[in-house]
Amino acid sequence: MNIGLVFIAIGAGTASLVVGLALFTVLVARRAETLAPPIGRFIEVDGARLHYLDRGTGPVVVLVHGLGGNLRNFYGLVDKLAAGCRVVAVDRPGSGYSTVSGEHPTLSAQATIIARFLHRLGLDRPLLVGHSLGGALALALALDHPDCVRALVLISTLSQVERVPPAIFKSLDVRSPALRWLIAWTLMAPLGKLAQQATLKAVFAPELVPESFAVESGAALGLRPDSFIAASKDMVTVGDDLAIMAPRYPSLAIPVEVIFGRQDPILDYQAHGERLVATLPHASLQLIEGGHMIPVTVPDQIADWIKQAALRA
């Protein structure tokens, strides 16, 4: 047997497989964008093109989503809040339909972009609501741009350095940019589709995944290459930002309300809720029955708390 021909055949087969996976990834991405198209407006801010939703009138509430998500994740809250507030939900830079030029921004850089976004919309110190990683971004914004926000509501928030990422997000913990890009364009779409239900089940545990979530939340958008790359970069860099932020928490002078589900399997309420509140001069902690996705599973209760916080602010 000619060894050279064997290696040529193997190389050709590998190239064909990679091309096939890349084409499949493109199809999955287009399908996701068909199922969950943009539903808001776009605005240019410091080299970022931000996608945002703006509804209702009254006290201003700004919603910031978590890791790998998009503004559609708040579908259970927006209409409820818009009944008495002006609600602005935004795709974080690099997430959903918000794009950035150049390198994906760190958490602190995203906070700066969002602060300037608030200024561009003429929002005078709104109530900032962050879920999960969005809560960490809200903290970063309040620390670095204290004149931009009046109060915070942090739901299931990331507030401390996680030495080991939650098991369900382990696939995002890719340090090599080249390997991250390769995974995004070959393996993420097929493996992500296969694991999507199991992933949602783990994120929502111990509660059930609402039947409407997969479609209404735009979850399929997370299977796109750019979404995976952005989420992976967020995962591997957020610890550095949090290590700098945590010692500064006592300097926050604005009201901060923290809401956690007691059974949250992703972020422990004692480590990220009680520990945070203990360092803040004007903070409170609300514990309810539920998991990590309480903005989706108990939207009425969460909306009521946010409305009350908006009126107080």
PDB file of C-alpha atoms in Angstrom, residues 48-178:
ATOM      1  CA  ALA A  48     -20.480  48.728  18.619  1.00  0.00           C
ATOM      2  CA  ARG A  49     -23.819  48.309  16.885  1.00  0.00           C
ATOM      3  CA  LEU A  50     -26.296  47.614  19.665  1.00  0.00           C
ATOM      4  CA  HIS A  51     -29.674  45.951  19.235  1.00  0.00           C
ATOM      5  CA  TYR A  52     -32.250  47.082  21.781  1.00  0.00           C
ATOM      6  CA  LEU A  53     -35.970  47.023  22.532  1.00  0.00           C
ATOM      7  CA  ASP A  54     -37.715  50.133  23.892  1.00  0.00           C
ATOM      8  CA  ARG A  55     -41.311  49.888  25.130  1.00  0.00           C
ATOM      9  CA  GLY A  56     -43.727  51.631  27.480  1.00  0.00           C
ATOM     10  CA  THR A  57     -43.628  54.873  29.438  1.00  0.00           C
ATOM     11  CA  GLY A  58     -42.848  55.742  33.038  1.00  0.00           C
ATOM     12  CA  PRO A  59     -39.840  55.085  35.272  1.00  0.00           C
ATOM     13  CA  VAL A  60     -37.003  53.727  33.132  1.00  0.00           C
ATOM     14  CA  VAL A  61     -35.880  50.122  33.599  1.00  0.00           C
ATOM     15  CA  VAL A  62     -32.939  48.733  31.613  1.00  0.00           C
ATOM     16  CA  LEU A  63     -32.609  44.945  31.303  1.00  0.00           C
ATOM     17  CA  VAL A  64     -29.255  43.215  30.701  1.00  0.00           C
ATOM     18  CA  HIS A  65     -29.147  39.471  29.947  1.00  0.00           C
ATOM     19  CA  GLY A  66     -26.633  36.825  30.950  1.00  0.00           C
ATOM     20  CA  LEU A  67     -24.029  34.525  29.428  1.00  0.00           C
ATOM     21  CA  GLY A  68     -24.785  33.341  25.903  1.00  0.00           C
ATOM     22  CA  GLY A  69     -28.208  34.967  25.967  1.00  0.00           C
ATOM     23  CA  ASN A  70     -29.966  37.859  24.265  1.00  0.00           C
ATOM     24  CA  LEU A  71     -32.681  40.393  25.034  1.00  0.00           C
ATOM     25  CA  ARG A  72     -35.383  37.877  24.100  1.00  0.00           C
ATOM     26  CA  ASN A  73     -34.542  36.036  27.349  1.00  0.00           C
ATOM     27  CA  PHE A  74     -36.703  38.659  29.077  1.00  0.00           C
ATOM     28  CA  TYR A  75     -39.801  37.844  27.011  1.00  0.00           C
ATOM     29  CA  GLY A  76     -41.721  37.013  30.180  1.00  0.00           C
ATOM     30  CA  LEU A  77     -40.922  40.376  31.774  1.00  0.00           C
ATOM     31  CA  VAL A  78     -40.989  43.042  29.080  1.00  0.00           C
ATOM     32  CA  ASP A  79     -44.749  43.277  28.548  1.00  0.00           C
ATOM     33  CA  LYS A  80     -45.448  43.081  32.285  1.00  0.00           C
ATOM     34  CA  LEU A  81     -43.011  45.884  33.041  1.00  0.00           C
ATOM     35  CA  ALA A  82     -44.051  48.020  30.061  1.00  0.00           C
ATOM     36  CA  ALA A  83     -47.521  48.347  31.602  1.00  0.00           C
ATOM     37  CA  GLY A  84     -46.109  50.897  34.062  1.00  0.00           C
ATOM     38  CA  CYS A  85     -42.491  51.551  33.076  1.00  0.00           C
ATOM     39  CA  ARG A  86     -40.369  52.419  30.101  1.00  0.00           C
ATOM     40  CA  VAL A  87     -38.473  49.185  29.489  1.00  0.00           C
ATOM     41  CA  VAL A  88     -35.227  49.077  27.524  1.00  0.00           C
ATOM     42  CA  ALA A  89     -33.769  45.600  26.938  1.00  0.00           C
ATOM     43  CA  VAL A  90     -30.401  45.440  25.196  1.00  0.00           C
ATOM     44  CA  ASP A  91     -28.278  42.715  23.635  1.00  0.00           C
ATOM     45  CA  ARG A  92     -24.914  42.889  25.382  1.00  0.00           C
ATOM     46  CA  PRO A  93     -22.017  43.821  23.049  1.00  0.00           C
ATOM     47  CA  GLY A  94     -21.211  40.740  20.967  1.00  0.00           C
ATOM     48  CA  SER A  95     -24.389  38.904  22.002  1.00  0.00           C
ATOM     49  CA  GLY A  96     -27.714  38.482  20.228  1.00  0.00           C
ATOM     50  CA  TYR A  97     -27.711  40.952  17.355  1.00  0.00           C
ATOM     51  CA  SER A  98     -25.292  43.432  18.951  1.00  0.00           C
ATOM     52  CA  THR A  99     -21.947  43.446  17.155  1.00  0.00           C
ATOM     53  CA  VAL A 100     -18.571  44.962  17.960  1.00  0.00           C
ATOM     54  CA  SER A 101     -15.663  45.946  15.764  1.00  0.00           C
ATOM     55  CA  GLY A 102     -12.329  44.381  16.652  1.00  0.00           C
ATOM     56  CA  GLU A 103     -11.678  42.257  19.733  1.00  0.00           C
ATOM     57  CA  HIS A 104     -14.592  41.136  21.900  1.00  0.00           C
ATOM     58  CA  PRO A 105     -14.793  43.563  24.851  1.00  0.00           C
ATOM     59  CA  THR A 106     -14.128  42.566  28.443  1.00  0.00           C
ATOM     60  CA  LEU A 107     -16.836  42.983  31.065  1.00  0.00           C
ATOM     61  CA  SER A 108     -15.589  46.439  32.054  1.00  0.00           C
ATOM     62  CA  ALA A 109     -15.394  47.502  28.403  1.00  0.00           C
ATOM     63  CA  GLN A 110     -18.955  46.252  27.844  1.00  0.00           C
ATOM     64  CA  ALA A 111     -20.041  48.299  30.868  1.00  0.00           C
ATOM     65  CA  THR A 112     -18.510  51.418  29.300  1.00  0.00           C
ATOM     66  CA  ILE A 113     -20.356  50.759  26.038  1.00  0.00           C
ATOM     67  CA  ILE A 114     -23.669  50.292  27.874  1.00  0.00           C
ATOM     68  CA  ALA A 115     -23.055  53.480  29.908  1.00  0.00           C
ATOM     69  CA  ARG A 116     -22.609  55.444  26.688  1.00  0.00           C
ATOM     70  CA  PHE A 117     -25.644  53.686  25.225  1.00  0.00           C
ATOM     71  CA  LEU A 118     -27.713  55.000  28.151  1.00  0.00           C
ATOM     72  CA  HIS A 119     -26.366  58.487  27.479  1.00  0.00           C
ATOM     73  CA  ARG A 120     -27.146  58.258  23.760  1.00  0.00           C
ATOM     74  CA  LEU A 121     -30.764  57.364  24.529  1.00  0.00           C
ATOM     75  CA  GLY A 122     -31.010  60.212  27.017  1.00  0.00           C
ATOM     76  CA  LEU A 123     -31.833  57.877  29.914  1.00  0.00           C
ATOM     77  CA  ASP A 124     -31.297  59.803  33.138  1.00  0.00           C
ATOM     78  CA  ARG A 125     -29.940  57.397  35.748  1.00  0.00           C
ATOM     79  CA  PRO A 126     -32.339  54.497  35.155  1.00  0.00           C
ATOM     80  CA  LEU A 127     -32.865  51.397  37.261  1.00  0.00           C
ATOM     81  CA  LEU A 128     -30.468  48.787  35.872  1.00  0.00           C
ATOM     82  CA  VAL A 129     -31.556  45.149  36.059  1.00  0.00           C
ATOM     83  CA  GLY A 130     -29.028  42.403  35.361  1.00  0.00           C
ATOM     84  CA  HIS A 131     -29.517  38.647  35.239  1.00  0.00           C
ATOM     85  CA  SER A 132     -26.610  36.255  35.892  1.00  0.00           C
ATOM     86  CA  LEU A 133     -23.564  37.596  33.983  1.00  0.00           C
ATOM     87  CA  GLY A 134     -25.709  40.646  33.217  1.00  0.00           C
ATOM     88  CA  GLY A 135     -25.716  41.297  36.961  1.00  0.00           C
ATOM     89  CA  ALA A 136     -21.920  41.352  36.954  1.00  0.00           C
ATOM     90  CA  LEU A 137     -22.024  43.835  34.082  1.00  0.00           C
ATOM     91  CA  ALA A 138     -24.506  45.982  36.036  1.00  0.00           C
ATOM     92  CA  LEU A 139     -22.117  46.009  38.995  1.00  0.00           C
ATOM     93  CA  ALA A 140     -19.208  46.955  36.723  1.00  0.00           C
ATOM     94  CA  LEU A 141     -21.206  49.829  35.246  1.00  0.00           C
ATOM     95  CA  ALA A 142     -22.279  51.115  38.665  1.00  0.00           C
ATOM     96  CA  LEU A 143     -18.681  51.010  39.920  1.00  0.00           C
ATOM     97  CA  ASP A 144     -17.068  52.650  36.886  1.00  0.00           C
ATOM     98  CA  HIS A 145     -19.912  55.021  35.906  1.00  0.00           C
ATOM     99  CA  PRO A 146     -21.803  55.815  39.121  1.00  0.00           C
ATOM    100  CA  ASP A 147     -23.505  58.841  37.574  1.00  0.00           C
ATOM    101  CA  CYS A 148     -25.273  56.634  34.984  1.00  0.00           C
ATOM    102  CA  VAL A 149     -27.558  54.549  37.227  1.00  0.00           C
ATOM    103  CA  ARG A 150     -29.850  55.271  40.156  1.00  0.00           C
ATOM    104  CA  ALA A 151     -30.232  51.735  41.548  1.00  0.00           C
ATOM    105  CA  LEU A 152     -29.605  48.075  40.712  1.00  0.00           C
ATOM    106  CA  VAL A 153     -31.726  44.951  40.752  1.00  0.00           C
ATOM    107  CA  LEU A 154     -29.520  41.877  40.379  1.00  0.00           C
ATOM    108  CA  ILE A 155     -31.205  38.557  39.640  1.00  0.00           C
ATOM    109  CA  SER A 156     -29.300  35.281  40.106  1.00  0.00           C
ATOM    110  CA  THR A 157     -26.206  37.410  39.724  1.00  0.00           C
ATOM    111  CA  LEU A 158     -22.594  36.469  39.259  1.00  0.00           C
ATOM    112  CA  SER A 159     -20.664  38.577  41.780  1.00  0.00           C
ATOM    113  CA  GLN A 160     -17.596  36.573  42.810  1.00  0.00           C
ATOM    114  CA  VAL A 161     -14.787  34.799  40.977  1.00  0.00           C
ATOM    115  CA  GLU A 162     -15.778  31.241  40.061  1.00  0.00           C
ATOM    116  CA  ARG A 163     -12.594  29.154  40.120  1.00  0.00           C
ATOM    117  CA  VAL A 164     -14.331  26.284  38.338  1.00  0.00           C
ATOM    118  CA  PRO A 165     -17.099  27.161  35.848  1.00  0.00           C
ATOM    119  CA  PRO A 166     -20.477  25.452  36.258  1.00  0.00           C
ATOM    120  CA  ALA A 167     -20.366  22.037  34.593  1.00  0.00           C
ATOM    121  CA  ILE A 168     -23.051  22.957  32.088  1.00  0.00           C
ATOM    122  CA  PHE A 169     -20.837  25.791  30.762  1.00  0.00           C
ATOM    123  CA  LYS A 170     -17.617  23.785  30.665  1.00  0.00           C
ATOM    124  CA  SER A 171     -17.718  23.638  26.849  1.00  0.00           C
ATOM    125  CA  LEU A 172     -17.304  27.428  26.780  1.00  0.00           C
ATOM    126  CA  ASP A 173     -14.078  27.311  28.782  1.00  0.00           C
ATOM    127  CA  VAL A 174     -11.795  27.388  25.723  1.00  0.00           C
ATOM    128  CA  ARG A 175      -8.621  29.428  26.192  1.00  0.00           C
ATOM    129  CA  SER A 176      -7.091  29.151  22.721  1.00  0.00           C
ATOM    130  CA  PRO A 177      -8.547  31.644  20.204  1.00  0.00           C
ATOM    131  CA  ALA A 178      -7.710  29.302  17.320  1.00  0.00           C
TER     132      ALA A 178
END
